[in-house]
Short mmCIF file of C-alpha atoms and ligand atoms in Angstrom, two decimals:
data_model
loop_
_atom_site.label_atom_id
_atom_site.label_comp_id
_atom_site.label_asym_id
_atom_site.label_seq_id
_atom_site.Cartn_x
_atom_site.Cartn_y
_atom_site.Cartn_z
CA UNK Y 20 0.00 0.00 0.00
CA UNK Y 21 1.30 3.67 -0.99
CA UNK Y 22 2.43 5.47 1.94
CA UNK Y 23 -0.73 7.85 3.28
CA UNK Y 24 0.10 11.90 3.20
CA UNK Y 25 -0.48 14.53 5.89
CA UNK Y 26 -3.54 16.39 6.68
CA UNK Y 27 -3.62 19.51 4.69
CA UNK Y 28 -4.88 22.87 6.09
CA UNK Y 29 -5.54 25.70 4.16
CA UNK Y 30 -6.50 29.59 4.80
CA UNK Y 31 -6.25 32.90 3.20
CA UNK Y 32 -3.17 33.20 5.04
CA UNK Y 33 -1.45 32.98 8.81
CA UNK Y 34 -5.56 32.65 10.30
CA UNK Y 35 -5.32 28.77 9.71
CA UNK Y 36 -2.24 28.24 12.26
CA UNK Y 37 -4.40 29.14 15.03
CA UNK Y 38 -6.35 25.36 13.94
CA UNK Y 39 -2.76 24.09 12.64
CA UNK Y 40 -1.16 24.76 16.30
CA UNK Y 41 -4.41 23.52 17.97
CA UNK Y 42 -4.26 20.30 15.58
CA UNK Y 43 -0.67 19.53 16.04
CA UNK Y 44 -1.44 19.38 20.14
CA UNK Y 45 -4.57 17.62 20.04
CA UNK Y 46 -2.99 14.70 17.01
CA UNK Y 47 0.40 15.04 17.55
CA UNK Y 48 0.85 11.48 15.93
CA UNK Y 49 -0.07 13.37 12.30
CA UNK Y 50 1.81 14.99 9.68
CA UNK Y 51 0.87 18.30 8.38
CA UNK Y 52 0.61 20.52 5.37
CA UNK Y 53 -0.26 23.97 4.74
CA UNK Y 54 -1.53 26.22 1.83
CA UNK Y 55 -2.08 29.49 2.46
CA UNK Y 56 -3.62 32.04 -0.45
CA UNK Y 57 -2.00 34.93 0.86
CA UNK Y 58 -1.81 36.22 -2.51
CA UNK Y 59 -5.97 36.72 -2.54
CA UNK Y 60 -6.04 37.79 1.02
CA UNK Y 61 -8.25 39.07 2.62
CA UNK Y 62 -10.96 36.88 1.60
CA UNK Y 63 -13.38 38.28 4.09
CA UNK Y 64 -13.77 41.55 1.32
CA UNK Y 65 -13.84 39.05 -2.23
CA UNK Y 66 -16.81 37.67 -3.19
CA UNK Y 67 -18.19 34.30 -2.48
CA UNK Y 68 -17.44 32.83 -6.21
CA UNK Y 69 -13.98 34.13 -6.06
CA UNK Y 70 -13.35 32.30 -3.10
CA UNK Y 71 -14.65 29.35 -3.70
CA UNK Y 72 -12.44 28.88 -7.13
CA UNK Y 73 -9.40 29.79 -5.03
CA UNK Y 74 -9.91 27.21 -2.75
CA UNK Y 75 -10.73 24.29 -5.31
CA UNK Y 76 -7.62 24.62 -6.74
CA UNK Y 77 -5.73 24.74 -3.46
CA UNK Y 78 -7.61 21.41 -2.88
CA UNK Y 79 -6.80 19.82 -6.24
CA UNK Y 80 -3.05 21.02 -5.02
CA UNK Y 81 -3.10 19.18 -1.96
CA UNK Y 82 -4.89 15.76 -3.23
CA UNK Y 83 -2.22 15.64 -5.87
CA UNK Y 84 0.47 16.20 -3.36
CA UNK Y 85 -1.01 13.11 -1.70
CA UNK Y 86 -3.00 14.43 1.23
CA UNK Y 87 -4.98 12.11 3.38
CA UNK Y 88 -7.73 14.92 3.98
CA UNK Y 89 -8.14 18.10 3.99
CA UNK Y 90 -9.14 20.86 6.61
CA UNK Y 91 -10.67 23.76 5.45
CA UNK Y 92 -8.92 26.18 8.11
CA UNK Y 93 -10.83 29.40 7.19
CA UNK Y 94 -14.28 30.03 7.83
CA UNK Y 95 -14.87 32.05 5.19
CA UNK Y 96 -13.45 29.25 2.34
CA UNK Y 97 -15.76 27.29 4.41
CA UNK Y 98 -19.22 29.46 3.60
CA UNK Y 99 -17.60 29.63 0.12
CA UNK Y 100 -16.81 25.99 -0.85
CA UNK Y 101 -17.44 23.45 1.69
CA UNK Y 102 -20.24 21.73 -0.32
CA UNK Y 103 -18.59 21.90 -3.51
CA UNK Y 104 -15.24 20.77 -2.07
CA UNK Y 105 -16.77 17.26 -0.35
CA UNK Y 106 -18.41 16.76 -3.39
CA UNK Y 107 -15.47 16.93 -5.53
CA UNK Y 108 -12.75 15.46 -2.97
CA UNK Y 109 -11.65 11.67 -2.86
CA UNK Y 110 -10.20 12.57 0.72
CA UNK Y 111 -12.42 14.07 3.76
CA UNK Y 112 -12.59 17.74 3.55
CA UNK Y 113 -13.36 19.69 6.76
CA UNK Y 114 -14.52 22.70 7.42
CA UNK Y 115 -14.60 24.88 10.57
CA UNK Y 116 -18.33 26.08 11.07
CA UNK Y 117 -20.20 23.20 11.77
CA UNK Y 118 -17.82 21.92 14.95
CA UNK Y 119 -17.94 25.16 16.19
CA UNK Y 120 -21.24 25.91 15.60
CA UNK Y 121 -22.38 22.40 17.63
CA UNK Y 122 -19.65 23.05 20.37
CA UNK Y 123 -21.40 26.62 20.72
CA UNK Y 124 -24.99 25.09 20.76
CA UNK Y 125 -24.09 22.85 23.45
CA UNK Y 126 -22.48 25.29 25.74
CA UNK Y 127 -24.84 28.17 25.67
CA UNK Y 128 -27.15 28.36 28.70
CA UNK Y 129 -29.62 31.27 27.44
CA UNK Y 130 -29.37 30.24 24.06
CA UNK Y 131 -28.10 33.58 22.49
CA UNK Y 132 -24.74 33.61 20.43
CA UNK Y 133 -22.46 36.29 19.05
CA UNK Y 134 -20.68 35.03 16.31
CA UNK Y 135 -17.54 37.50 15.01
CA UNK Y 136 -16.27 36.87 11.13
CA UNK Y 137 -15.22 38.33 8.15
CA UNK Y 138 -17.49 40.75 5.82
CA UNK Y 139 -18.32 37.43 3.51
CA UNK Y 140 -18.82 34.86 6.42
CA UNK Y 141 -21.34 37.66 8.16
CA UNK Y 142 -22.91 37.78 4.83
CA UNK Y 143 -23.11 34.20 3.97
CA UNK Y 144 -25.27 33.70 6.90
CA UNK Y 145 -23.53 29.89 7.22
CA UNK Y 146 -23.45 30.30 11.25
CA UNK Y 147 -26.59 31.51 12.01
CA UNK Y 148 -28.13 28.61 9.50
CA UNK Y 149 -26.00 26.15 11.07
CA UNK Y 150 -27.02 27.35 14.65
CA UNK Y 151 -30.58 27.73 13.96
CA UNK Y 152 -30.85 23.78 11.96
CA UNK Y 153 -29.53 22.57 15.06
CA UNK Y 154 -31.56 24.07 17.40
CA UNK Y 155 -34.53 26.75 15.89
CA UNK Y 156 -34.99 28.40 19.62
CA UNK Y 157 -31.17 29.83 19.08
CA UNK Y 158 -30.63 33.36 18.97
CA UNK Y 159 -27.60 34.75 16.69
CA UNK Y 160 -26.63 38.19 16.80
CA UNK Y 161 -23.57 38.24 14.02
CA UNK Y 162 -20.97 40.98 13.78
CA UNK Y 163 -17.98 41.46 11.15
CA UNK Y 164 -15.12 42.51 12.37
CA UNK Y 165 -12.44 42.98 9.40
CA UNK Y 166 -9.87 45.50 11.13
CA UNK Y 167 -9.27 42.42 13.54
CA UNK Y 168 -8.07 40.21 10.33
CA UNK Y 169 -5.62 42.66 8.99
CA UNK Y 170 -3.77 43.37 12.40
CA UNK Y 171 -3.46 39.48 13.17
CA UNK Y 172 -2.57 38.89 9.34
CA UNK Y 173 0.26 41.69 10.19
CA UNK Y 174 1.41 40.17 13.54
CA UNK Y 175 0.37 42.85 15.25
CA UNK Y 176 -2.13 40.90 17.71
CA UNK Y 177 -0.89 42.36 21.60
CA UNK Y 178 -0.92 45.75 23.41
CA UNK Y 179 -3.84 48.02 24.33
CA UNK Y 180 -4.52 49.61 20.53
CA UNK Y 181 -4.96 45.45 19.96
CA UNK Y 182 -7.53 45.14 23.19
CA UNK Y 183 -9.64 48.61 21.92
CA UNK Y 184 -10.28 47.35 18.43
CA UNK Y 185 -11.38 43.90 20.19
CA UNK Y 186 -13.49 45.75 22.60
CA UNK Y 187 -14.57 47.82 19.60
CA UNK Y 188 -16.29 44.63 18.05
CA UNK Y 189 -16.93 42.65 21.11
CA UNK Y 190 -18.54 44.91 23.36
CA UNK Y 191 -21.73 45.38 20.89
CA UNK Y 192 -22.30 41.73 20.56
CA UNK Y 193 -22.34 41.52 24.69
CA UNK Y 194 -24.78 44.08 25.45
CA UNK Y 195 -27.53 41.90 23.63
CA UNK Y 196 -26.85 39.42 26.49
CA UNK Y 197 -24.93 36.64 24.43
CA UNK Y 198 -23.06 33.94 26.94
CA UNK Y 199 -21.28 32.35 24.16
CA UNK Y 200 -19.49 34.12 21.54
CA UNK Y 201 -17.64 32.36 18.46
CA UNK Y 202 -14.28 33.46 16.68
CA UNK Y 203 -15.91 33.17 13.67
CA UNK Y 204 -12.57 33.53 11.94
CA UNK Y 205 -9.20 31.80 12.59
CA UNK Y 206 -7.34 35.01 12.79
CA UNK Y 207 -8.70 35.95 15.69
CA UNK Y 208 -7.64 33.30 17.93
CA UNK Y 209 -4.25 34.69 17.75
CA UNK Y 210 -5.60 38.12 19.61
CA UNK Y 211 -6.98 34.95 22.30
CA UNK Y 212 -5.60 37.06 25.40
CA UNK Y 213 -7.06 40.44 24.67
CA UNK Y 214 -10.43 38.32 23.49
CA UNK Y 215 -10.08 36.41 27.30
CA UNK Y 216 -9.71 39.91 28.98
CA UNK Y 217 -12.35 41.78 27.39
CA UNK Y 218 -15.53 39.35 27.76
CA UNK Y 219 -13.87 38.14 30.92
CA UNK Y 220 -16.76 36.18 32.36
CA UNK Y 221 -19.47 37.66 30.20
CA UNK Y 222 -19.49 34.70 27.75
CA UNK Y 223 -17.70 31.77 26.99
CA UNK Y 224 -15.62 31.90 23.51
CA UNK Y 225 -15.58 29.47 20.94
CA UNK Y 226 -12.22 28.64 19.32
CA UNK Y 227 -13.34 26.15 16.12
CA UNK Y 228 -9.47 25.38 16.09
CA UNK Y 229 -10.27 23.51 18.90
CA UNK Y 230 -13.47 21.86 17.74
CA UNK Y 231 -11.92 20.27 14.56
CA UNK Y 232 -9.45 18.22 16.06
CA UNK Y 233 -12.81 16.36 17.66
CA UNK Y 234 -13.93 15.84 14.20
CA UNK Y 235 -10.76 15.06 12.35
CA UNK Y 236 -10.44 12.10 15.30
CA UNK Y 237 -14.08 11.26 14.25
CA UNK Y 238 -13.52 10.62 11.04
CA UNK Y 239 -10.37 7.65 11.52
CA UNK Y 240 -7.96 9.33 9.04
CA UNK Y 241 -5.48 7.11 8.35
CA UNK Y 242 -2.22 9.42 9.00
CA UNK Y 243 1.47 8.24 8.47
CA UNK Y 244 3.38 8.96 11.84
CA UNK Y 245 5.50 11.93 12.61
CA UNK Y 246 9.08 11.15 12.90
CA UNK Y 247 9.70 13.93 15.26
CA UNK Y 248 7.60 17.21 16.89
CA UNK Y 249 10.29 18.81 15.12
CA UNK Y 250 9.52 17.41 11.75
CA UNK Y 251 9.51 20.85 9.39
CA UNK Y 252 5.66 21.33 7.69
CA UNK Y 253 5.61 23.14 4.78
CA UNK Y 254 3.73 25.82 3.90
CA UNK Y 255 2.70 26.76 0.33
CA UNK Y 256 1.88 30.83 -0.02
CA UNK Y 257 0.80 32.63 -3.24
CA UNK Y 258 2.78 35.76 -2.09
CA UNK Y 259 6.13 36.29 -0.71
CA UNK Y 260 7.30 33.41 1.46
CA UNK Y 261 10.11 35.15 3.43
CA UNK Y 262 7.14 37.16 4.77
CA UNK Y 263 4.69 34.61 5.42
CA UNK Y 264 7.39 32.79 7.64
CA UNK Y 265 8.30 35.55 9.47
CA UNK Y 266 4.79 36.59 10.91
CA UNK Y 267 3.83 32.93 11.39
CA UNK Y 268 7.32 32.82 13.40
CA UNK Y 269 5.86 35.72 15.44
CA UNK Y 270 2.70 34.14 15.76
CA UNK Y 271 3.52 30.52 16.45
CA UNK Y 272 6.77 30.33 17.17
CA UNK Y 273 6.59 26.49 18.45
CA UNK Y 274 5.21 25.20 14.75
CA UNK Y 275 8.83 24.30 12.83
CA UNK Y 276 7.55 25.80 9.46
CA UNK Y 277 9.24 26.35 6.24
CA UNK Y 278 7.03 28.42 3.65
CA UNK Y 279 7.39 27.51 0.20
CA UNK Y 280 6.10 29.72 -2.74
CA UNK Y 281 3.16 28.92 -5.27
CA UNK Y 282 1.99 30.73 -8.55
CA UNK Y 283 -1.24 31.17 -9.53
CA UNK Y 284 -1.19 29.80 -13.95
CA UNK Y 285 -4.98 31.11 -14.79
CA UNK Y 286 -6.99 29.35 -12.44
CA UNK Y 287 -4.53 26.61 -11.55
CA UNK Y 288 -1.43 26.32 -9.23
CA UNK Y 289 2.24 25.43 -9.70
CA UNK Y 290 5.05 25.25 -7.56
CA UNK Y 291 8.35 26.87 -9.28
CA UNK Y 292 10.44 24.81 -7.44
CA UNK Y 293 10.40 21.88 -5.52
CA UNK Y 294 10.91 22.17 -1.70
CA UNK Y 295 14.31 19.82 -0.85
CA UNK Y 296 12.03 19.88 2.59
CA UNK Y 297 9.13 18.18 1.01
CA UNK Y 298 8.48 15.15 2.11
CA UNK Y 299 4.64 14.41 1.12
CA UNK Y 300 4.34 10.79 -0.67
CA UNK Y 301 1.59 10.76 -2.86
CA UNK Y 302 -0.98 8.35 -2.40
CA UNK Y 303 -3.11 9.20 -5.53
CA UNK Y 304 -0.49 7.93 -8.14
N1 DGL C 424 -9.04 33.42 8.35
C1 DGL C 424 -10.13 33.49 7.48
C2 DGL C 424 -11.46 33.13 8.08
O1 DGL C 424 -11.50 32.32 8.99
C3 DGL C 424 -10.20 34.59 6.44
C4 DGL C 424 -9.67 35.94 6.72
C5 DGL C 424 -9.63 36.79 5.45
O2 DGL C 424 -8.85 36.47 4.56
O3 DGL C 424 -10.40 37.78 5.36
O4 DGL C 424 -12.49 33.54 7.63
#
C-alpha cells in the first residue's frame, strides 16, 4: 500500500495556524501541510465565487500532493466551498463552522450567540443557518469585524490599541446578552488574550481550532506517523514566502515551518520549485 500523506490545512493566510497549532497538540501522531492564499487575502472583502475557485484549486493542489484529507482552516473558504469541495474530494474535507457551531450550541445556557467573522462569512449567513438547523430556539446576533483580520494577518495581535479594536467589536455583541461568543474567523484566535480579557466572564468563547481536532479524530484518518515534533511542515503561499514565515514565526513560534512559494497559472497552481524539505508521498499515483 502507498504510503498515506499529511492532513492539509488551508487559509487565506497565517488565520489557519491558530487550527494548525491547535491540531498539532490535540494529534500530535499526524503529519501536516499547509496552503495558504496569501496572494488573494483578505478573503473576508472578495466575493463568495472568487473564493470558492481559489480554494478548489488549493484542494486539487493538496490531493495531488497526496494528502490524506483536507481541513478547510478558514471560515470564510468554508461558507464559500465546503459543499462543492466534499463533493469533488476523494479525501475528507473539513470545514470549521459546523464543529464550532455544535460546540457553541451545546455550551450556551440562554441560548443567544455572538458570532464574530469576516465581511463574507457575516454575509453568507452559514453560522446563524448552522445554529438555527440545530436548534430553531437559538438566537444569533452576528458581527464582522475585518480591522481584527488585517492586524493578526500583520502580527500585530498584543498591546492596548490590539484590546480597543477587540473591545470595539466585542462589546456590541455583549450588550444583547450573548453567553457564548464564536471566533468566527481563525485570525482571531491569535488576539486569544485580549479576546479572554475583554468578555472576561461575560461569555464563553468558541475557538473552532479547537473543535476540529474532535472531528478530524471522528472521522479515523489514516495518517502516516510523525518522525519527530520537530519534523519541518511546509507551507505553500501565493505571495512572498520570506514574509509569510516571518509573521507565522511571530505568531507561532513552536510550529517548525518552512514556507514555500506557489503561482497562480490562470486558475490553476504550480510550484516553481520543488521544496528539498518536502516530504509528502503521494498516495493518488
Ligand atoms: N481566516 C479566514 C477566516 O477564517 C479569512 C480571513 C480573510 O482572509 O479575510 O475567515
Amino acid at each position: 500500500m502507498a504510503p498515506l500523506g499529511p492532513i492539509a490545512l488551508f487559509d487565506s493566510g497565517e488565520g489557519g495556524l491558530t487550527v494548525l497549532r491547535t491540531l498539532r497538540q490535540q494529534l500530535p501522531q499526524y503529519r501536516f501541510l499547509y496552503g495558504a492564499d496569501s496572494g488573494h487575502f483578505p478573503y473576508g472583502e472578495k466575493s463568495l465565487d472568487d473564493v470558492r475557485q481559489w480554494f478548489l484549486a488549493f484542494l486539487d493542489f493538496f490531493v495531488h500532493r497526496g494528502a490524506s484529507a483536507v481541513v478547510i482552516a478558514c471560515n470564510t473558504a468554508t461558507a464559500a466551498a465546503l459543499d462543492e469541495a466534499k463533493a469533488r474530494s476523494p479525501v475528507p474535507v473539513i470545514g470549521v463552522v459546523d464543529p464550532a457551531a455544535r460546540r457553541a450550541a451545546e455550551v450556551t445556557k440562554n441560548g443567544k450567540i455572538g458570532v464574530l467573522s469576516t465581511e463574507s462569512t457575516y454575509r453568507s449567513r452559514l453560522y446563524p443557518r448552522t445554529l438555527k438547523a440545530l436548534n430553531p430556539a437559538l438566537m444569533v446576533v452576528a458581527k464582522p469585524c475585518p480591522i481584527l483580520v488585517s492586524m493578526a494577518e500583520n502580527g500585530d495581535t498584543e498591546g492596548y490599541h490590539v484590546e480597543d479594536k477587540v473591545r470595539q467589536c466585542v462589546e456590541p455583541v455583549l450588550e444583547t446578552g450573548v453567553d457564548t461568543i464564536i471566533l468566527g474567523c481563525t485570525h482571531f484566535p491569535h488576539m486569544r488574550q485580549a479576546f479572554n480579557r475583554v468578555v472576561g466572564q461575560a461569555a464563553a468563547i468558541i475557538d473552532p481550532g479547537e473543535e476540529v481536532g474532535v472531528a478530524l479524530a471522528a472521522a479515523h484518518i489514516e495518517v502516516a506517523p510523525v518522525q519527530s515534533a520537530d519534523d519541518p511542515i511546509t507551507a505553500w503561499t501565493t505571495a512572498d514566502p520570506g514574509r509569510f514565515t516571518e509573521i507565522a514565526r511571530k505568531l507561532c513560534p513552536e510550529i517548525p515551518l518552512i514556507a514555500e512559494p506557489l503561482m497562480w497559472q490562470g486558475p490553476s497552481l504550480a510550484a516553481p520549485r520543488a521544496s528539498l524539505l518536502d516530504n509528502v508521498p503521494t498516495n493518488l499515483g
